[in-house]
Amino acid sequence: MRNQQSTQGILSIIALVCLAAGWFNLFSPDVNTLLSRKVFYVLIGASFFLQAPAMKNQNFTYAMYAAAAICVLGGLFIPLGTKLESIKTVGLLGGIILSIASRPSYRQ
């Protein structure tokens, strides 16, 4: 479980580096686009797949797998510049919301 969390964290950090590289135009326009609009979503989706089994609610687990699949499949197969491209963002936002909603509350 701990190793899985570490892998998930590393994937998330690499995904954020890809996003930042695209935003700050660190490479050629084609590479920046590939990193920030394709690789980012594939890595975040992979991170969501690793996080899904740790969800506290079974319904959240299935929803996280769905968000992960949307991110990965969208990143791999949805052509850039189409109206369908926004589906990847829906998967990303869904995964983020599920992550926040499944965190334990530490009320005293």
Coordinates of N, CA, C and O in Angstrom, one line a residue:
M1 N 0.8 -1.2 0.0 CA 0.0 0.0 0.0 C 0.9 1.2 0.0 O 0.6 2.2 -0.7
R2 N 1.9 1.3 0.8 CA 2.8 2.4 0.9 C 3.5 2.7 -0.4 O 3.7 3.8 -0.8
N3 N 4.0 1.6 -1.0 CA 4.7 1.6 -2.3 C 3.8 2.2 -3.4 O 4.2 2.9 -4.2
Q4 N 2.5 1.8 -3.3 CA 1.6 2.2 -4.3 C 1.3 3.7 -4.1 O 1.2 4.5 -5.1
Q5 N 1.2 4.2 -2.9 CA 1.1 5.7 -2.7 C 2.3 6.4 -3.2 O 2.1 7.5 -3.7
S6 N 3.5 5.9 -3.0 CA 4.7 6.6 -3.4 C 4.7 6.6 -5.0 O 5.0 7.7 -5.5
T7 N 4.3 5.5 -5.6 CA 4.2 5.5 -7.1 C 3.2 6.5 -7.6 O 3.5 7.3 -8.5
Q8 N 2.1 6.6 -6.9 CA 1.0 7.5 -7.3 C 1.6 9.0 -7.2 O 1.3 9.8 -8.0
G9 N 2.2 9.3 -6.1 CA 2.8 10.6 -5.9 C 3.8 11.0 -6.9 O 3.8 12.1 -7.4
I10 N 4.7 10.0 -7.3 CA 5.7 10.3 -8.3 C 5.0 10.5 -9.6 O 5.4 11.5 -10.4
L11 N 4.0 9.7 -10.0 CA 3.3 10.0 -11.2 C 2.6 11.3 -11.3 O 2.7 12.0 -12.3
S12 N 2.1 11.7 -10.2 CA 1.4 13.1 -10.1 C 2.4 14.2 -10.3 O 2.1 15.2 -11.0
I13 N 3.6 14.1 -9.6 CA 4.6 15.1 -9.8 C 5.1 15.2 -11.2 O 5.3 16.3 -11.8
I14 N 5.4 14.0 -11.8 CA 5.8 14.0 -13.2 C 4.8 14.7 -14.1 O 5.1 15.4 -15.0
A15 N 3.5 14.3 -13.8 CA 2.4 14.9 -14.6 C 2.4 16.5 -14.5 O 2.2 17.2 -15.5
L16 N 2.6 17.0 -13.3 CA 2.6 18.4 -13.1 C 3.8 19.0 -13.8 O 3.7 20.2 -14.3
V17 N 4.9 18.3 -13.8 CA 6.1 18.8 -14.6 C 5.8 18.9 -16.1 O 6.1 19.9 -16.7
C18 N 5.1 17.9 -16.6 CA 4.7 18.0 -18.0 C 3.7 19.1 -18.2 O 3.9 19.8 -19.3
L19 N 2.8 19.4 -17.4 CA 1.9 20.5 -17.5 C 2.7 21.8 -17.5 O 2.4 22.7 -18.3
A20 N 3.6 22.0 -16.5 CA 4.3 23.2 -16.4 C 5.2 23.4 -17.6 O 5.4 24.5 -18.1
A21 N 5.8 22.3 -18.2 CA 6.6 22.5 -19.4 C 5.8 23.0 -20.5 O 6.3 23.9 -21.3
G22 N 4.6 22.6 -20.7 CA 3.7 23.1 -21.7 C 3.3 24.5 -21.5 O 3.3 25.3 -22.4
W23 N 3.0 24.9 -20.3 CA 2.6 26.2 -20.0 C 3.8 27.3 -20.2 O 3.5 28.3 -20.7
F24 N 5.0 26.9 -19.8 CA 6.1 27.8 -19.9 C 6.9 27.6 -21.1 O 8.0 28.3 -21.3
N25 N 6.4 26.8 -22.1 CA 7.0 26.7 -23.4 C 8.5 26.4 -23.3 O 9.4 27.0 -23.9
L26 N 8.8 25.3 -22.5 CA 10.2 24.9 -22.3 C 10.8 24.2 -23.5 O 12.0 24.2 -23.7
F27 N 10.0 23.7 -24.4 CA 10.5 22.9 -25.5 C 9.8 23.5 -26.8 O 9.2 24.5 -26.8
S28 N 9.9 22.7 -27.9 CA 9.3 23.2 -29.1 C 7.8 23.1 -29.0 O 7.3 22.4 -28.1
P29 N 7.0 23.9 -29.8 CA 5.6 23.9 -29.6 C 4.9 22.5 -29.7 O 4.0 22.2 -29.0
D30 N 5.5 21.6 -30.6 CA 4.9 20.3 -30.7 C 5.1 19.5 -29.4 O 4.2 18.8 -28.9
V31 N 6.3 19.6 -28.8 CA 6.6 18.8 -27.6 C 5.8 19.4 -26.4 O 5.3 18.6 -25.6
N32 N 5.7 20.7 -26.4 CA 4.9 21.3 -25.3 C 3.5 20.9 -25.4 O 2.9 20.6 -24.3
T33 N 2.9 20.8 -26.5 CA 1.5 20.4 -26.7 C 1.4 18.9 -26.3 O 0.4 18.6 -25.6
L34 N 2.3 18.1 -26.8 CA 2.3 16.7 -26.4 C 2.3 16.5 -24.9 O 1.5 15.7 -24.3
L35 N 3.2 17.2 -24.2 CA 3.4 17.0 -22.8 C 2.2 17.5 -22.0 O 1.7 16.8 -21.1
S36 N 1.7 18.7 -22.3 CA 0.7 19.3 -21.5 C -0.7 18.9 -21.9 O -1.7 19.0 -21.1
R37 N -1.0 18.4 -23.1 CA -2.3 18.1 -23.5 C -2.5 16.6 -23.8 O -3.7 16.2 -24.0
K38 N -1.5 15.8 -23.7 CA -1.6 14.3 -23.9 C -1.0 13.6 -22.7 O -1.6 12.9 -21.9
V39 N 0.4 13.7 -22.6 CA 1.1 13.0 -21.5 C 0.6 13.3 -20.1 O 0.4 12.4 -19.3
F40 N 0.3 14.6 -19.9 CA -0.2 15.0 -18.6 C -1.5 14.1 -18.2 O -1.6 13.6 -17.1
Y41 N -2.4 14.0 -19.1 CA -3.7 13.3 -18.8 C -3.5 11.8 -18.6 O -4.1 11.2 -17.8
V42 N -2.6 11.3 -19.4 CA -2.3 9.8 -19.3 C -1.6 9.6 -17.9 O -2.0 8.6 -17.2
L43 N -0.7 10.4 -17.5 CA -0.1 10.2 -16.2 C -1.0 10.4 -15.0 O -1.0 9.7 -14.0
I44 N -1.8 11.5 -15.1 CA -2.8 11.7 -14.1 C -3.8 10.5 -14.0 O -4.2 10.1 -12.9
G45 N -4.2 10.1 -15.2 CA -5.2 8.9 -15.2 C -4.5 7.7 -14.5 O -5.2 7.0 -13.8
A46 N -3.3 7.5 -14.8 CA -2.6 6.3 -14.2 C -2.5 6.5 -12.7 O -2.7 5.6 -11.9
S47 N -2.3 7.7 -12.2 CA -2.3 8.0 -10.8 C -3.7 7.8 -10.2 O -3.8 7.2 -9.1
F48 N -4.7 8.1 -10.9 CA -6.1 7.8 -10.4 C -6.3 6.3 -10.3 O -7.0 5.9 -9.4
F49 N -5.8 5.6 -11.3 CA -6.0 4.1 -11.2 C -5.3 3.5 -10.0 O -5.9 2.6 -9.3
L50 N -4.2 4.1 -9.6 CA -3.5 3.6 -8.4 C -4.2 4.0 -7.2 O -4.2 3.3 -6.1
Q51 N -4.9 5.1 -7.2 CA -5.6 5.7 -6.0 C -6.9 5.0 -5.8 O -7.4 4.9 -4.7
A52 N -7.6 4.5 -6.9 CA -8.9 4.0 -6.8 C -9.1 2.9 -5.7 O -10.1 2.9 -5.0
P53 N -8.2 1.9 -5.6 CA -8.5 0.8 -4.6 C -8.5 1.4 -3.2 O -9.0 0.7 -2.3
A54 N -7.9 2.5 -2.9 CA -7.8 3.0 -1.6 C -9.0 3.9 -1.2 O -9.0 4.4 0.0
M55 N -9.9 4.0 -2.1 CA -11.1 4.9 -1.8 C -11.9 4.2 -0.6 O -12.1 3.0 -0.6
K56 N -12.5 5.0 0.2 CA -13.2 4.5 1.4 C -14.6 4.0 1.1 O -15.2 3.2 1.8
N57 N -15.1 4.4 -0.1 CA -16.5 4.0 -0.5 C -16.4 3.3 -1.8 O -15.7 3.7 -2.7
Q58 N -17.1 2.1 -1.9 CA -17.0 1.3 -3.1 C -17.5 2.1 -4.4 O -17.0 2.0 -5.4
N59 N -18.5 3.0 -4.2 CA -19.0 3.8 -5.3 C -17.9 4.8 -5.7 O -17.8 5.1 -6.9
F60 N -17.2 5.3 -4.8 CA -16.1 6.2 -5.1 C -15.0 5.5 -5.9 O -14.4 6.0 -6.8
T61 N -14.8 4.2 -5.5 CA -13.8 3.4 -6.2 C -14.1 3.3 -7.7 O -13.3 3.5 -8.6
Y62 N -15.4 2.9 -8.0 CA -15.8 2.8 -9.4 C -15.8 4.1 -10.1 O -15.3 4.2 -11.3
A63 N -16.2 5.2 -9.4 CA -16.1 6.5 -10.1 C -14.7 7.0 -10.3 O -14.4 7.6 -11.4
M64 N -13.7 6.6 -9.4 CA -12.3 7.0 -9.7 C -11.8 6.2 -10.9 O -11.0 6.7 -11.7
Y65 N -12.1 4.9 -11.0 CA -11.7 4.1 -12.1 C -12.3 4.8 -13.4 O -11.6 4.8 -14.4
A66 N -13.5 5.2 -13.4 CA -14.1 5.9 -14.5 C -13.3 7.2 -14.9 O -13.0 7.4 -16.1
A67 N -13.0 8.0 -13.9 CA -12.3 9.2 -14.1 C -10.9 8.9 -14.7 O -10.4 9.6 -15.6
A68 N -10.3 7.9 -14.2 CA -9.0 7.5 -14.7 C -9.0 7.0 -16.1 O -8.2 7.4 -16.9
A69 N -10.0 6.2 -16.4 CA -10.2 5.8 -17.8 C -10.5 6.9 -18.8 O -9.9 7.0 -19.9
I70 N -11.3 7.9 -18.3 CA -11.6 9.1 -19.2 C -10.3 9.8 -19.4 O -10.0 10.2 -20.6
C71 N -9.5 10.0 -18.4 CA -8.2 10.8 -18.6 C -7.2 10.0 -19.5 O -6.7 10.6 -20.5
V72 N -7.0 8.7 -19.3 CA -6.1 8.0 -20.1 C -6.6 7.8 -21.5 O -5.8 8.1 -22.4
L73 N -7.8 7.4 -21.7 CA -8.3 7.2 -23.0 C -8.4 8.5 -23.8 O -8.1 8.6 -25.0
G74 N -8.8 9.6 -23.1 CA -8.9 10.9 -23.7 C -7.5 11.4 -24.1 O -7.3 11.9 -25.2
G75 N -6.5 11.2 -23.2 CA -5.2 11.6 -23.6 C -4.6 10.9 -24.7 O -3.8 11.4 -25.5
L76 N -4.9 9.6 -24.9 CA -4.4 8.8 -25.9 C -5.1 8.9 -27.3 O -4.5 8.9 -28.3
F77 N -6.5 9.0 -27.2 CA -7.2 8.9 -28.4 C -8.0 10.1 -28.9 O -8.5 10.1 -30.1
I78 N -8.3 11.0 -28.1 CA -9.1 12.2 -28.5 C -8.2 13.2 -29.2 O -7.2 13.6 -28.6
P79 N -8.5 13.5 -30.5 CA -7.6 14.4 -31.2 C -7.6 15.8 -30.6 O -8.6 16.3 -30.1
L80 N -6.5 16.5 -30.6 CA -6.3 17.8 -30.1 C -7.1 18.8 -30.9 O -7.2 18.6 -32.2
G81 N -7.7 19.8 -30.3 CA -8.4 20.8 -31.0 C -9.9 20.5 -31.3 O -10.5 21.3 -31.9
T82 N -10.4 19.3 -30.8 CA -11.8 19.0 -31.1 C -12.6 19.3 -29.8 O -12.1 19.6 -28.8
K83 N -13.9 19.4 -30.0 CA -14.8 19.7 -28.9 C -14.8 18.5 -27.9 O -15.1 18.8 -26.7
L84 N -14.5 17.3 -28.3 CA -14.4 16.2 -27.4 C -13.2 16.3 -26.4 O -13.2 15.6 -25.4
E85 N -12.3 17.2 -26.7 CA -11.1 17.3 -25.8 C -11.5 17.7 -24.4 O -10.8 17.4 -23.4
S86 N -12.5 18.4 -24.2 CA -12.9 18.9 -22.9 C -13.3 17.7 -22.0 O -13.4 17.8 -20.8
I87 N -13.6 16.5 -22.6 CA -14.0 15.4 -21.8 C -12.8 15.0 -20.8 O -13.0 14.6 -19.7
K88 N -11.6 15.2 -21.3 CA -10.4 14.9 -20.5 C -10.4 15.7 -19.2 O -10.1 15.2 -18.1
T89 N -10.8 17.0 -19.3 CA -10.9 17.9 -18.2 C -12.0 17.4 -17.2 O -11.8 17.5 -16.0
V90 N -13.1 16.9 -17.7 CA -14.1 16.4 -16.9 C -13.6 15.3 -16.0 O -13.9 15.2 -14.8
G91 N -12.9 14.4 -16.7 CA -12.3 13.2 -15.9 C -11.3 13.7 -14.9 O -11.3 13.2 -13.8
L92 N -10.5 14.7 -15.2 CA -9.5 15.3 -14.3 C -10.2 15.9 -13.1 O -9.9 15.6 -11.9
L93 N -11.2 16.7 -13.3 CA -12.0 17.4 -12.2 C -12.7 16.3 -11.4 O -12.7 16.4 -10.2
G94 N -13.3 15.3 -12.0 CA -14.0 14.3 -11.3 C -13.0 13.5 -10.4 O -13.3 13.3 -9.2
G95 N -11.8 13.2 -10.9 CA -10.8 12.5 -10.0 C -10.4 13.4 -8.9 O -10.2 12.9 -7.8
I96 N -10.2 14.7 -9.1 CA -9.8 15.6 -8.0 C -10.8 15.7 -7.0 O -10.5 15.6 -5.8
I97 N -12.1 15.8 -7.4 CA -13.2 15.9 -6.4 C -13.3 14.6 -5.6 O -13.5 14.7 -4.4
L98 N -13.2 13.5 -6.3 CA -13.2 12.2 -5.6 C -12.1 12.1 -4.6 O -12.3 11.6 -3.5
S99 N -10.9 12.5 -5.0 CA -9.8 12.5 -4.1 C -10.0 13.3 -2.8 O -9.7 12.8 -1.7
I100 N -10.5 14.5 -3.0 CA -10.8 15.3 -1.8 C -11.9 14.8 -1.0 O -11.9 14.8 0.2
A101 N -13.0 14.3 -1.6 CA -14.2 13.8 -0.9 C -13.8 12.5 -0.1 O -14.5 12.2 0.9
S102 N -12.8 11.7 -0.5 CA -12.5 10.5 0.1 C -11.5 10.6 1.2 O -11.2 9.7 1.9
R103 N -11.0 11.8 1.4 CA -10.0 12.0 2.5 C -10.6 11.9 3.9 O -11.7 12.4 4.0
P104 N -10.0 11.3 4.8 CA -10.6 11.2 6.1 C -10.6 12.6 6.8 O -9.8 13.4 6.6
S105 N -11.7 12.8 7.5 CA -11.8 14.1 8.2 C -11.2 13.9 9.6 O -11.4 12.9 10.3
Y106 N -10.5 14.9 10.1 CA -9.8 14.9 11.4 C -10.5 15.9 12.3 O -9.9 16.8 12.8
R107 N -11.7 15.7 12.6 CA -12.5 16.6 13.5 C -12.2 16.1 14.9 O -12.2 14.9 15.2
Q108 N -12.2 17.1 15.8 CA -12.0 16.7 17.2 C -13.1 17.3 18.0 O -13.7 18.2 17.8

